[in-house]
mmCIF file of C-alpha atoms and ligand atoms in Angstrom:
data_model
loop_
_atom_site.group_PDB
_atom_site.id
_atom_site.type_symbol
_atom_site.label_atom_id
_atom_site.label_comp_id
_atom_site.label_asym_id
_atom_site.label_seq_id
_atom_site.Cartn_x
_atom_site.Cartn_y
_atom_site.Cartn_z
ATOM 1 C CA MET A 1 0.007 -0.026 0.005
ATOM 2 C CA SER A 2 1.378 3.445 -0.938
ATOM 3 C CA ARG A 3 2.102 5.869 1.836
ATOM 4 C CA PHE A 4 -0.309 8.146 0.071
ATOM 5 C CA SER A 5 -3.336 5.853 0.373
ATOM 6 C CA ASN A 6 -3.186 5.700 4.148
ATOM 7 C CA VAL A 7 -6.154 7.619 5.739
ATOM 8 C CA ILE A 8 -4.883 9.243 8.926
ATOM 9 C CA GLN A 9 -7.255 10.743 11.427
ATOM 10 C CA ARG A 10 -6.593 14.495 11.692
ATOM 11 C CA LYS A 11 -9.552 15.462 13.825
ATOM 12 C CA GLY A 12 -8.359 16.416 17.318
ATOM 13 C CA THR A 13 -4.935 17.685 16.173
ATOM 14 C CA ARG A 14 -6.138 21.391 16.005
ATOM 15 C CA SER A 15 -6.126 21.066 12.294
ATOM 16 C CA VAL A 16 -7.605 24.067 10.530
ATOM 17 C CA LYS A 17 -8.838 21.863 7.685
ATOM 18 C CA TRP A 18 -10.558 19.276 9.910
ATOM 19 C CA ASP A 19 -11.212 20.698 13.301
ATOM 20 C CA TYR A 20 -11.995 24.325 12.234
ATOM 21 C CA ALA A 21 -14.210 22.936 9.400
ATOM 22 C CA GLU A 22 -16.789 21.817 12.037
ATOM 23 C CA HIS A 23 -16.983 25.374 13.365
ATOM 24 C CA LEU A 24 -16.917 26.972 9.859
ATOM 25 C CA TYR A 25 -19.543 24.719 8.256
ATOM 26 C CA GLN A 26 -21.476 24.074 11.441
ATOM 27 C CA ASP A 27 -21.840 20.418 10.533
ATOM 28 C CA LYS A 28 -19.942 17.367 11.821
ATOM 29 C CA GLU A 29 -20.673 15.405 8.617
ATOM 30 C CA ILE A 30 -18.882 17.769 6.333
ATOM 31 C CA LEU A 31 -15.920 16.251 4.386
ATOM 32 C CA PRO A 32 -13.252 18.989 4.480
ATOM 33 C CA MET A 33 -11.721 19.586 1.050
ATOM 34 C CA TRP A 34 -10.885 23.190 1.479
ATOM 35 C CA VAL A 35 -7.751 24.931 2.981
ATOM 36 C CA ALA A 36 -4.519 24.187 1.135
ATOM 37 C CA ASP A 37 -2.735 21.513 3.211
ATOM 38 C CA MET A 38 -2.525 17.791 2.622
ATOM 39 C CA ASP A 39 -3.860 14.758 4.440
ATOM 40 C CA PHE A 40 -0.504 13.037 3.990
ATOM 41 C CA GLN A 41 2.391 12.542 6.367
ATOM 42 C CA ALA A 42 5.628 14.393 5.551
ATOM 43 C CA PRO A 43 8.581 12.372 4.222
ATOM 44 C CA GLN A 44 9.881 9.901 6.796
ATOM 45 C CA GLU A 45 13.278 11.433 6.785
ATOM 46 C CA VAL A 46 11.694 14.804 7.880
ATOM 47 C CA ILE A 47 9.750 13.089 10.641
ATOM 48 C CA ASP A 48 12.951 11.332 11.824
ATOM 49 C CA SER A 49 15.005 14.479 11.710
ATOM 50 C CA LEU A 50 12.362 16.302 13.793
ATOM 51 C CA LYS A 51 12.235 13.430 16.354
ATOM 52 C CA GLN A 52 15.956 13.558 16.668
ATOM 53 C CA ARG A 53 15.945 17.275 17.151
ATOM 54 C CA VAL A 54 13.106 17.068 19.754
ATOM 55 C CA GLU A 55 15.008 14.316 21.627
ATOM 56 C CA HIS A 56 17.847 16.835 22.163
ATOM 57 C CA GLY A 57 15.352 18.715 24.355
ATOM 58 C CA ILE A 58 16.883 22.163 24.195
ATOM 59 C CA PHE A 59 15.085 24.635 21.985
ATOM 60 C CA GLY A 60 17.135 27.780 22.357
ATOM 61 C CA TYR A 61 17.580 30.522 19.705
ATOM 62 C CA THR A 62 18.595 28.832 16.444
ATOM 63 C CA MET A 63 20.808 30.172 13.667
ATOM 64 C CA PRO A 64 20.253 29.159 10.074
ATOM 65 C CA ASP A 65 23.719 28.449 8.694
ATOM 66 C CA GLU A 66 25.272 27.985 5.238
ATOM 67 C CA GLU A 67 24.290 24.299 5.194
ATOM 68 C CA ILE A 68 20.620 25.149 5.274
ATOM 69 C CA LYS A 69 21.126 27.728 2.535
ATOM 70 C CA ARG A 70 22.985 25.081 0.522
ATOM 71 C CA SER A 71 19.963 22.786 0.719
ATOM 72 C CA ILE A 72 17.792 25.586 -0.647
ATOM 73 C CA ILE A 73 20.212 26.557 -3.383
ATOM 74 C CA ASP A 74 20.657 22.924 -4.519
ATOM 75 C CA TRP A 75 16.850 22.288 -4.514
ATOM 76 C CA ILE A 76 16.146 25.380 -6.646
ATOM 77 C CA ALA A 77 18.902 24.537 -9.032
ATOM 78 C CA LYS A 78 17.909 20.946 -9.416
ATOM 79 C CA ARG A 79 14.092 21.305 -9.608
ATOM 80 C CA HIS A 80 13.894 24.689 -11.339
ATOM 81 C CA GLN A 81 17.298 25.101 -13.123
ATOM 82 C CA TRP A 82 17.848 28.478 -11.462
ATOM 83 C CA ASN A 83 21.189 29.204 -9.857
ATOM 84 C CA ILE A 84 20.625 31.500 -6.857
ATOM 85 C CA GLU A 85 23.248 32.844 -4.487
ATOM 86 C CA SER A 86 23.400 32.456 -0.715
ATOM 87 C CA ASP A 87 23.170 36.247 -0.145
ATOM 88 C CA TRP A 88 19.866 36.483 -2.047
ATOM 89 C CA ILE A 89 17.986 34.446 0.612
ATOM 90 C CA THR A 90 15.966 36.123 3.353
ATOM 91 C CA TYR A 91 14.065 33.884 5.761
ATOM 92 C CA SER A 92 10.463 34.476 6.600
ATOM 93 C CA PRO A 93 7.856 32.542 8.631
ATOM 94 C CA GLY A 94 5.579 32.321 5.646
ATOM 95 C CA VAL A 95 4.778 33.569 2.183
ATOM 96 C CA ILE A 96 1.936 35.724 3.376
ATOM 97 C CA PRO A 97 4.137 37.516 5.938
ATOM 98 C CA SER A 98 6.697 37.895 3.156
ATOM 99 C CA LEU A 99 4.146 39.509 0.833
ATOM 100 C CA HIS A 100 3.148 41.960 3.647
ATOM 101 C CA MET A 101 6.792 42.876 4.082
ATOM 102 C CA ILE A 102 7.492 43.226 0.359
ATOM 103 C CA VAL A 103 4.491 45.494 -0.167
ATOM 104 C CA GLN A 104 5.552 47.705 2.732
ATOM 105 C CA ALA A 105 9.230 47.768 1.798
ATOM 106 C CA LEU A 106 8.942 48.385 -1.942
ATOM 107 C CA THR A 107 5.833 50.471 -2.391
ATOM 108 C CA GLU A 108 4.317 53.620 -0.884
ATOM 109 C CA GLU A 109 0.836 54.273 0.512
ATOM 110 C CA GLN A 110 -1.737 54.883 -2.241
ATOM 111 C CA ASP A 111 0.429 53.070 -4.806
ATOM 112 C CA ASN A 112 -1.424 50.736 -7.200
ATOM 113 C CA ILE A 113 -0.623 47.042 -7.255
ATOM 114 C CA LEU A 114 -1.733 44.609 -9.972
ATOM 115 C CA ILE A 115 -3.074 41.091 -9.428
ATOM 116 C CA GLN A 116 -4.492 38.571 -11.885
ATOM 117 C CA THR A 117 -7.991 37.581 -10.701
ATOM 118 C CA PRO A 118 -9.502 35.314 -9.603
ATOM 119 C CA VAL A 119 -6.608 34.810 -7.189
ATOM 120 C CA TYR A 120 -5.666 33.597 -3.686
ATOM 121 C CA PRO A 121 -7.678 35.812 -1.354
ATOM 122 C CA PRO A 122 -4.737 37.164 0.798
ATOM 123 C CA PHE A 123 -3.408 38.943 -2.336
ATOM 124 C CA TYR A 124 -6.226 41.476 -1.836
ATOM 125 C CA SER A 125 -5.523 41.981 1.830
ATOM 126 C CA VAL A 126 -1.736 42.314 1.583
ATOM 127 C CA ILE A 127 -2.495 45.290 -0.644
ATOM 128 C CA LYS A 128 -5.455 46.859 1.057
ATOM 129 C CA GLU A 129 -4.172 46.511 4.618
ATOM 130 C CA HIS A 130 -1.266 48.754 3.834
ATOM 131 C CA GLN A 131 -3.398 51.453 2.155
ATOM 132 C CA ARG A 132 -2.318 50.512 -1.333
ATOM 133 C CA ASN A 133 -4.864 49.959 -4.089
ATOM 134 C CA VAL A 134 -5.813 46.780 -5.966
ATOM 135 C CA VAL A 135 -5.694 46.931 -9.755
ATOM 136 C CA LYS A 136 -7.096 43.891 -11.537
ATOM 137 C CA ASN A 137 -6.110 42.120 -14.695
ATOM 138 C CA SER A 138 -8.855 39.503 -14.948
ATOM 139 C CA LEU A 139 -7.775 36.246 -16.484
ATOM 140 C CA ILE A 140 -9.540 35.100 -19.620
ATOM 141 C CA TYR A 141 -11.638 32.016 -19.246
ATOM 142 C CA SER A 142 -12.578 30.588 -22.607
ATOM 143 C CA GLU A 143 -13.466 27.059 -23.690
ATOM 144 C CA GLY A 144 -12.573 25.739 -20.273
ATOM 145 C CA MET A 145 -9.033 27.227 -20.240
ATOM 146 C CA TYR A 146 -7.460 30.156 -18.507
ATOM 147 C CA SER A 147 -5.140 32.603 -20.281
ATOM 148 C CA ILE A 148 -3.718 36.080 -19.843
ATOM 149 C CA ASP A 149 -5.187 39.237 -21.413
ATOM 150 C CA PHE A 150 -1.840 40.912 -22.211
ATOM 151 C CA GLU A 151 -3.332 43.935 -23.738
ATOM 152 C CA ASP A 152 -5.363 44.617 -20.607
ATOM 153 C CA PHE A 153 -2.288 43.784 -18.450
ATOM 154 C CA GLU A 154 -0.300 46.603 -20.049
ATOM 155 C CA ASN A 155 -3.306 49.003 -20.200
ATOM 156 C CA GLN A 156 -3.974 48.543 -16.489
ATOM 157 C CA ILE A 157 -0.302 49.152 -15.695
ATOM 158 C CA VAL A 158 -0.136 52.340 -17.763
ATOM 159 C CA LYS A 159 -3.541 53.723 -16.891
ATOM 160 C CA ASN A 160 -3.048 53.224 -13.146
ATOM 161 C CA ASN A 161 0.670 53.910 -12.934
ATOM 162 C CA VAL A 162 1.100 50.488 -11.367
ATOM 163 C CA LYS A 163 4.197 50.091 -9.088
ATOM 164 C CA MET A 164 4.033 46.365 -8.288
ATOM 165 C CA PHE A 165 2.641 43.170 -9.782
ATOM 166 C CA ILE A 166 1.957 40.207 -7.477
ATOM 167 C CA LEU A 167 2.308 37.190 -9.699
ATOM 168 C CA CYS A 168 0.921 33.791 -8.661
ATOM 169 C CA ASN A 169 2.874 31.046 -10.412
ATOM 170 C CA PRO A 170 1.567 28.339 -10.475
ATOM 171 C CA HIS A 171 -1.714 30.056 -10.192
ATOM 172 C CA ASN A 172 -4.065 29.408 -7.308
ATOM 173 C CA PRO A 173 -6.949 28.784 -7.913
ATOM 174 C CA VAL A 174 -7.055 28.339 -11.731
ATOM 175 C CA GLY A 175 -4.226 25.760 -11.765
ATOM 176 C CA ARG A 176 -2.187 27.192 -14.650
ATOM 177 C CA VAL A 177 1.594 26.826 -14.695
ATOM 178 C CA TRP A 178 2.623 29.889 -16.649
ATOM 179 C CA LYS A 179 4.662 29.090 -19.706
ATOM 180 C CA GLU A 180 8.051 30.828 -20.474
ATOM 181 C CA GLU A 181 6.474 32.885 -23.334
ATOM 182 C CA GLU A 182 3.708 34.082 -21.021
ATOM 183 C CA LEU A 183 6.211 35.046 -18.281
ATOM 184 C CA LYS A 184 8.489 36.752 -20.801
ATOM 185 C CA LYS A 185 5.681 38.825 -22.210
ATOM 186 C CA MET A 186 4.478 39.916 -18.799
ATOM 187 C CA GLY A 187 8.029 40.447 -17.632
ATOM 188 C CA GLU A 188 8.909 42.708 -20.612
ATOM 189 C CA ILE A 189 5.865 44.848 -19.943
ATOM 190 C CA CYS A 190 6.935 45.097 -16.220
ATOM 191 C CA VAL A 191 10.494 46.045 -17.145
ATOM 192 C CA LYS A 192 9.260 48.617 -19.728
ATOM 193 C CA HIS A 193 7.063 50.359 -17.146
ATOM 194 C CA ASN A 194 9.381 49.765 -14.165
ATOM 195 C CA VAL A 195 6.909 47.569 -12.274
ATOM 196 C CA ILE A 196 8.444 45.417 -9.499
ATOM 197 C CA ILE A 197 7.353 41.792 -9.635
ATOM 198 C CA ALA A 198 6.594 40.023 -6.323
ATOM 199 C CA SER A 199 6.363 36.416 -7.492
ATOM 200 C CA ASP A 200 4.580 33.972 -5.204
ATOM 201 C CA GLU A 201 6.001 30.576 -6.233
ATOM 202 C CA ILE A 202 4.885 28.595 -3.200
ATOM 203 C CA HIS A 203 3.340 25.944 -5.515
ATOM 204 C CA ALA A 204 6.464 25.743 -7.695
ATOM 205 C CA ASP A 205 7.220 22.095 -6.886
ATOM 206 C CA LEU A 206 3.645 20.895 -7.403
ATOM 207 C CA ILE A 207 3.787 20.526 -11.188
ATOM 208 C CA LEU A 208 1.814 17.908 -13.015
ATOM 209 C CA ASP A 209 2.256 15.997 -16.315
ATOM 210 C CA GLU A 210 4.873 17.463 -18.608
ATOM 211 C CA HIS A 211 4.413 21.058 -17.434
ATOM 212 C CA LYS A 212 7.455 22.937 -16.260
ATOM 213 C CA HIS A 213 7.770 25.579 -13.538
ATOM 214 C CA ILE A 214 9.823 28.554 -14.666
ATOM 215 C CA PRO A 215 10.845 31.036 -12.009
ATOM 216 C CA VAL A 216 10.032 34.425 -13.540
ATOM 217 C CA ALA A 217 13.331 35.851 -12.219
ATOM 218 C CA SER A 218 15.217 33.179 -14.173
ATOM 219 C CA VAL A 219 13.893 34.332 -17.535
ATOM 220 C CA SER A 220 16.393 37.165 -17.977
ATOM 221 C CA ASN A 221 18.910 39.308 -16.003
ATOM 222 C CA GLN A 222 16.676 42.269 -16.232
ATOM 223 C CA LEU A 223 13.767 40.230 -14.773
ATOM 224 C CA ASN A 224 16.039 38.959 -12.028
ATOM 225 C CA ASN A 225 16.775 42.483 -10.967
ATOM 226 C CA GLN A 226 13.127 43.443 -11.139
ATOM 227 C CA THR A 227 11.744 40.496 -9.138
ATOM 228 C CA VAL A 228 11.470 39.235 -5.566
ATOM 229 C CA THR A 229 10.401 35.640 -5.335
ATOM 230 C CA CYS A 230 8.707 33.855 -2.457
ATOM 231 C CA TYR A 231 9.264 30.162 -1.859
ATOM 232 C CA SER A 232 8.506 27.643 0.796
ATOM 233 C CA PRO A 233 8.919 23.930 1.381
ATOM 234 C CA THR A 234 5.641 24.019 3.370
ATOM 235 C CA LYS A 235 3.207 23.402 0.469
ATOM 236 C CA THR A 236 5.467 20.869 -1.190
ATOM 237 C CA PHE A 237 6.063 18.685 1.850
ATOM 238 C CA ASN A 238 2.994 19.453 4.009
ATOM 239 C CA LEU A 239 4.805 21.434 6.676
ATOM 240 C CA ALA A 240 2.599 24.493 6.846
ATOM 241 C CA GLY A 241 2.245 24.419 10.641
ATOM 242 C CA LEU A 242 6.032 24.639 11.008
ATOM 243 C CA GLN A 243 6.136 28.043 9.313
ATOM 244 C CA ALA A 244 9.428 28.219 7.456
ATOM 245 C CA SER A 245 9.914 30.045 4.145
ATOM 246 C CA TYR A 246 12.247 32.431 2.307
ATOM 247 C CA ILE A 247 12.394 35.266 -0.180
ATOM 248 C CA VAL A 248 14.950 35.264 -3.077
ATOM 249 C CA THR A 249 16.048 38.737 -4.119
ATOM 250 C CA SER A 250 19.144 39.312 -6.268
ATOM 251 C CA ASP A 251 18.828 43.117 -6.181
ATOM 252 C CA LYS A 252 20.696 44.394 -3.102
ATOM 253 C CA GLU A 253 18.732 47.498 -2.581
ATOM 254 C CA LYS A 254 15.312 45.650 -2.659
ATOM 255 C CA ARG A 255 16.762 42.929 -0.412
ATOM 256 C CA GLU A 256 18.012 45.372 2.198
ATOM 257 C CA SER A 257 14.792 47.259 2.200
ATOM 258 C CA ILE A 258 12.819 44.042 2.796
ATOM 259 C CA LYS A 259 15.276 42.993 5.579
ATOM 260 C CA LYS A 260 14.840 46.372 7.225
ATOM 261 C CA ASN A 261 11.128 45.808 7.337
ATOM 262 C CA PHE A 262 11.535 42.449 8.961
ATOM 263 C CA ASP A 263 13.914 44.055 11.506
ATOM 264 C CA LYS A 264 11.318 46.771 12.241
ATOM 265 C CA GLN A 265 8.877 44.033 13.271
ATOM 266 C CA GLY A 266 11.562 42.273 15.323
ATOM 267 C CA MET A 267 11.359 39.281 13.011
ATOM 268 C CA HIS A 268 14.827 37.870 12.379
ATOM 269 C CA MET A 269 14.544 34.211 13.259
ATOM 270 C CA LEU A 270 12.751 31.098 12.204
ATOM 271 C CA ASN A 271 11.672 28.358 14.596
ATOM 272 C CA THR A 272 14.090 25.560 15.266
ATOM 273 C CA LEU A 273 11.792 22.788 14.011
ATOM 274 C CA GLY A 274 10.884 24.660 10.874
ATOM 275 C CA LEU A 275 14.520 24.972 9.945
ATOM 276 C CA THR A 276 15.198 21.263 10.635
ATOM 277 C CA ALA A 277 12.241 20.248 8.526
ATOM 278 C CA MET A 278 13.110 22.599 5.667
ATOM 279 C CA GLU A 279 16.723 21.308 5.311
ATOM 280 C CA ASN A 280 15.763 17.611 5.556
ATOM 281 C CA ALA A 281 12.858 17.904 3.187
ATOM 282 C CA TYR A 282 15.053 19.558 0.597
ATOM 283 C CA ILE A 283 17.878 17.060 1.029
ATOM 284 C CA HIS A 284 15.812 13.842 1.293
ATOM 285 C CA GLY A 285 12.302 14.600 -0.020
ATOM 286 C CA GLU A 286 12.566 14.235 -3.769
ATOM 287 C CA GLU A 287 11.436 10.613 -4.080
ATOM 288 C CA TRP A 288 8.506 11.301 -1.773
ATOM 289 C CA LEU A 289 7.590 14.361 -3.928
ATOM 290 C CA GLU A 290 7.601 12.325 -7.141
ATOM 291 C CA GLU A 291 5.195 9.849 -5.542
ATOM 292 C CA LEU A 292 3.013 12.658 -4.281
ATOM 293 C CA LEU A 293 2.788 14.124 -7.757
ATOM 294 C CA GLU A 294 1.550 10.798 -9.135
ATOM 295 C CA THR A 295 -1.062 10.663 -6.440
ATOM 296 C CA ILE A 296 -2.325 14.168 -7.203
ATOM 297 C CA GLN A 297 -2.407 13.429 -10.896
ATOM 298 C CA SER A 298 -4.381 10.336 -10.311
ATOM 299 C CA ASN A 299 -6.819 12.078 -7.982
ATOM 300 C CA ARG A 300 -7.291 14.815 -10.536
ATOM 301 C CA ASP A 301 -7.917 12.375 -13.352
ATOM 302 C CA PHE A 302 -10.366 10.417 -11.182
ATOM 303 C CA ALA A 303 -12.323 13.519 -10.207
ATOM 304 C CA ALA A 304 -12.401 15.016 -13.701
ATOM 305 C CA GLU A 305 -13.497 11.646 -15.160
ATOM 306 C CA GLN A 306 -16.264 11.132 -12.598
ATOM 307 C CA PHE A 307 -17.691 14.587 -13.211
ATOM 308 C CA ARG A 308 -17.472 14.033 -16.938
ATOM 309 C CA LYS A 309 -19.160 10.660 -16.735
ATOM 310 C CA HIS A 310 -21.950 11.445 -14.285
ATOM 311 C CA THR A 311 -22.889 15.096 -14.828
ATOM 312 C CA ASP A 312 -22.415 17.785 -17.405
ATOM 313 C CA LEU A 313 -23.234 20.414 -14.843
ATOM 314 C CA ILE A 314 -19.781 20.442 -13.122
ATOM 315 C CA LYS A 315 -16.586 20.690 -15.069
ATOM 316 C CA ALA A 316 -13.104 20.287 -13.667
ATOM 317 C CA VAL A 317 -10.825 23.051 -15.079
ATOM 318 C CA PRO A 318 -7.619 21.404 -16.433
ATOM 319 C CA LEU A 319 -5.104 21.323 -13.585
ATOM 320 C CA GLU A 320 -1.461 21.851 -14.591
ATOM 321 C CA GLY A 321 -0.011 22.610 -11.115
ATOM 322 C CA THR A 322 -1.001 22.880 -7.409
ATOM 323 C CA TYR A 323 -3.364 20.303 -5.858
ATOM 324 C CA LEU A 324 -6.355 22.614 -5.991
ATOM 325 C CA LEU A 325 -9.059 21.763 -8.468
ATOM 326 C CA TRP A 326 -11.166 24.653 -9.750
ATOM 327 C CA LEU A 327 -14.664 23.466 -10.439
ATOM 328 C CA ASP A 328 -16.841 25.269 -12.960
ATOM 329 C CA CYS A 329 -20.368 24.847 -11.558
ATOM 330 C CA ARG A 330 -22.013 27.565 -13.557
ATOM 331 C CA SER A 331 -24.268 25.149 -15.420
ATOM 332 C CA LEU A 332 -26.027 24.365 -12.123
ATOM 333 C CA ASN A 333 -27.595 27.856 -12.550
ATOM 334 C CA LEU A 334 -27.477 28.679 -8.817
ATOM 335 C CA SER A 335 -26.696 32.021 -7.162
ATOM 336 C CA GLN A 336 -23.347 31.934 -5.246
ATOM 337 C CA ALA A 337 -25.190 31.648 -1.925
ATOM 338 C CA GLU A 338 -27.263 28.759 -3.344
ATOM 339 C CA LEU A 339 -24.164 27.084 -4.721
ATOM 340 C CA LYS A 340 -22.364 27.267 -1.405
ATOM 341 C CA SER A 341 -25.423 26.005 0.437
ATOM 342 C CA PHE A 342 -25.798 23.174 -2.130
ATOM 343 C CA MET A 343 -22.212 21.949 -1.615
ATOM 344 C CA GLN A 344 -22.513 22.287 2.130
ATOM 345 C CA LYS A 345 -26.005 21.085 2.908
ATOM 346 C CA GLN A 346 -26.818 18.733 0.067
ATOM 347 C CA ALA A 347 -23.348 17.320 -0.896
ATOM 348 C CA LYS A 348 -21.822 17.788 2.560
ATOM 349 C CA VAL A 349 -18.401 18.697 1.262
ATOM 350 C CA GLY A 350 -16.342 21.636 2.541
ATOM 351 C CA LEU A 351 -15.043 23.483 -0.543
ATOM 352 C CA ASN A 352 -13.691 26.969 -0.958
ATOM 353 C CA ASP A 353 -16.163 29.511 -2.215
ATOM 354 C CA GLY A 354 -15.143 30.673 -5.780
ATOM 355 C CA VAL A 355 -16.101 34.249 -5.013
ATOM 356 C CA SER A 356 -13.649 34.490 -2.137
ATOM 357 C CA PHE A 357 -10.997 34.630 -5.005
ATOM 358 C CA GLY A 358 -12.738 37.601 -6.645
ATOM 359 C CA GLU A 359 -16.004 38.193 -8.520
ATOM 360 C CA GLU A 360 -14.598 36.204 -11.526
ATOM 361 C CA GLY A 361 -15.027 33.161 -9.248
ATOM 362 C CA LYS A 362 -18.822 33.397 -9.371
ATOM 363 C CA GLY A 363 -20.220 29.926 -10.185
ATOM 364 C CA PHE A 364 -16.946 28.185 -9.182
ATOM 365 C CA MET A 365 -15.770 26.278 -6.154
ATOM 366 C CA ARG A 366 -12.245 25.008 -5.260
ATOM 367 C CA MET A 367 -11.607 21.396 -4.199
ATOM 368 C CA ASN A 368 -8.424 20.192 -2.432
ATOM 369 C CA LEU A 369 -7.102 16.961 -4.087
ATOM 370 C CA ALA A 370 -4.295 16.300 -1.607
ATOM 371 C CA ALA A 371 -5.855 13.430 0.206
ATOM 372 C CA PRO A 372 -5.878 9.621 -0.110
ATOM 373 C CA GLN A 373 -7.940 8.441 -3.098
ATOM 374 C CA GLU A 374 -10.578 7.073 -0.682
ATOM 375 C CA ILE A 375 -11.333 10.560 0.509
ATOM 376 C CA ILE A 376 -11.413 12.023 -2.992
ATOM 377 C CA GLU A 377 -13.797 9.227 -4.120
ATOM 378 C CA ASN A 378 -16.039 9.926 -1.131
ATOM 379 C CA GLY A 379 -16.090 13.721 -1.827
ATOM 380 C CA VAL A 380 -16.695 13.427 -5.569
ATOM 381 C CA GLN A 381 -19.439 10.798 -4.973
ATOM 382 C CA ARG A 382 -21.152 13.105 -2.540
ATOM 383 C CA ILE A 383 -21.227 15.889 -5.166
ATOM 384 C CA VAL A 384 -22.328 13.596 -7.999
ATOM 385 C CA ASP A 385 -25.133 12.147 -5.847
ATOM 386 C CA ALA A 386 -26.286 15.631 -4.779
ATOM 387 C CA VAL A 387 -26.408 16.801 -8.380
ATOM 388 C CA ARG A 388 -28.320 13.681 -9.435
ATOM 389 C CA GLN A 389 -30.812 14.232 -6.660
ATOM 390 C CA LYS A 390 -31.217 17.876 -7.608
ATOM 391 C CA THR A 391 -31.765 17.158 -11.269
ATOM 392 C CA THR A 392 -34.227 14.277 -10.681
ATOM 393 C CA SER A 393 -36.342 15.967 -7.923
HETATM 394 C C1 PLP B 401 -0.539 31.165 -3.587
HETATM 395 C C2 PLP B 401 -0.322 30.959 -2.112
HETATM 396 N N1 PLP B 401 0.523 31.808 -1.463
HETATM 397 C C3 PLP B 401 0.724 31.671 -0.109
HETATM 398 C C4 PLP B 401 0.132 30.690 0.632
HETATM 399 C C5 PLP B 401 0.332 30.568 2.103
HETATM 400 O O1 PLP B 401 1.631 30.754 2.430
HETATM 401 P P1 PLP B 401 2.194 30.660 3.950
HETATM 402 O O2 PLP B 401 1.438 29.597 4.629
HETATM 403 O O3 PLP B 401 3.654 30.386 3.753
HETATM 404 O O4 PLP B 401 1.908 32.040 4.457
HETATM 405 C C6 PLP B 401 -0.738 29.809 -0.005
HETATM 406 C C7 PLP B 401 -1.569 28.792 0.729
HETATM 407 O O5 PLP B 401 -2.478 28.234 0.290
HETATM 408 C C8 PLP B 401 -1.049 29.958 -1.453
HETATM 409 O O6 PLP B 401 -1.834 29.186 -2.096
#
């Protein structure tokens, strides 16, 4: 039996996905398929390294050294063919804290910041909470595929004198892994209009089929200078509760400005166990990751096939990267409130509301596929049965 088919009880572990779901959906029977973490154990080598560290029993201030940096540099070079330097790395407890710091460090109040919607909800708050303004470049959704409206991308930048673009690559929730041509085209526009790119690449390792993740900063030297990139092993290896991530910035001025902002908040250290897990995941986790990707692919194919076979009212948008399946439920002809209630009360599955990603998400829901197949089968079956009941009643 594969380590990815083992169903492990998560209730009672203070899990946001499982324990908070009961509070959120007010229903004990809800199957949680929402927040982006996985129902899988981390690689055994990571668990063992944490046990060993815990056994030591002293958890004093901990210093990330060059060996930890080496594990990061080697991982990025091997998986993404990008050679980064040790000095370019700044640690952060998470990608969201990083984005808050980046916005504060590299833009001014009232500046305009562009995002490609629908997009991960905190992208809105990291802009608005610092009195900056959201400028939207809505993605095009046509014939079941998402693409970029480049003309609108440049128009929005020029019209609004945009200072920063927060890129999501791979894109949550639409599941696109942006191609080199797409990144190049956006990058050239950003360089031309001097727009800083804050690239959230937290899903970089979760790439399916033959798709390839390209760090936008690796596309050209100019783009490297123009970009700050956020990475983390926490999505890849299911370590989100350990809170360890980092920002890669080649440009010294931008890097120092970001560091200064961390200092201002008194944030200059990661937690001991987060650092241990990060290093060991990068050194030992590759085989585990390959097996994980096969599991996600198989869950994606299963879910898409079941929807195709049993209902033409729900379509799975093709998933190139991430483990988050974007479901087009518009043919159900329900208002968003009705759609949410349908998934919750009839199907009894806990999905993310499409509109939380922006108004473009109306008629959509997001399903987390990072669970043993048994759970995915259960969730998909619940939805298919509920649709059947709705259409026959
Ligand atoms: C695109 C994206 N960025 C950031 C995060 C969260 O990052 P962190 O937990 O490191 O703050 C997520 C989590 O789902 C995400 O999907």
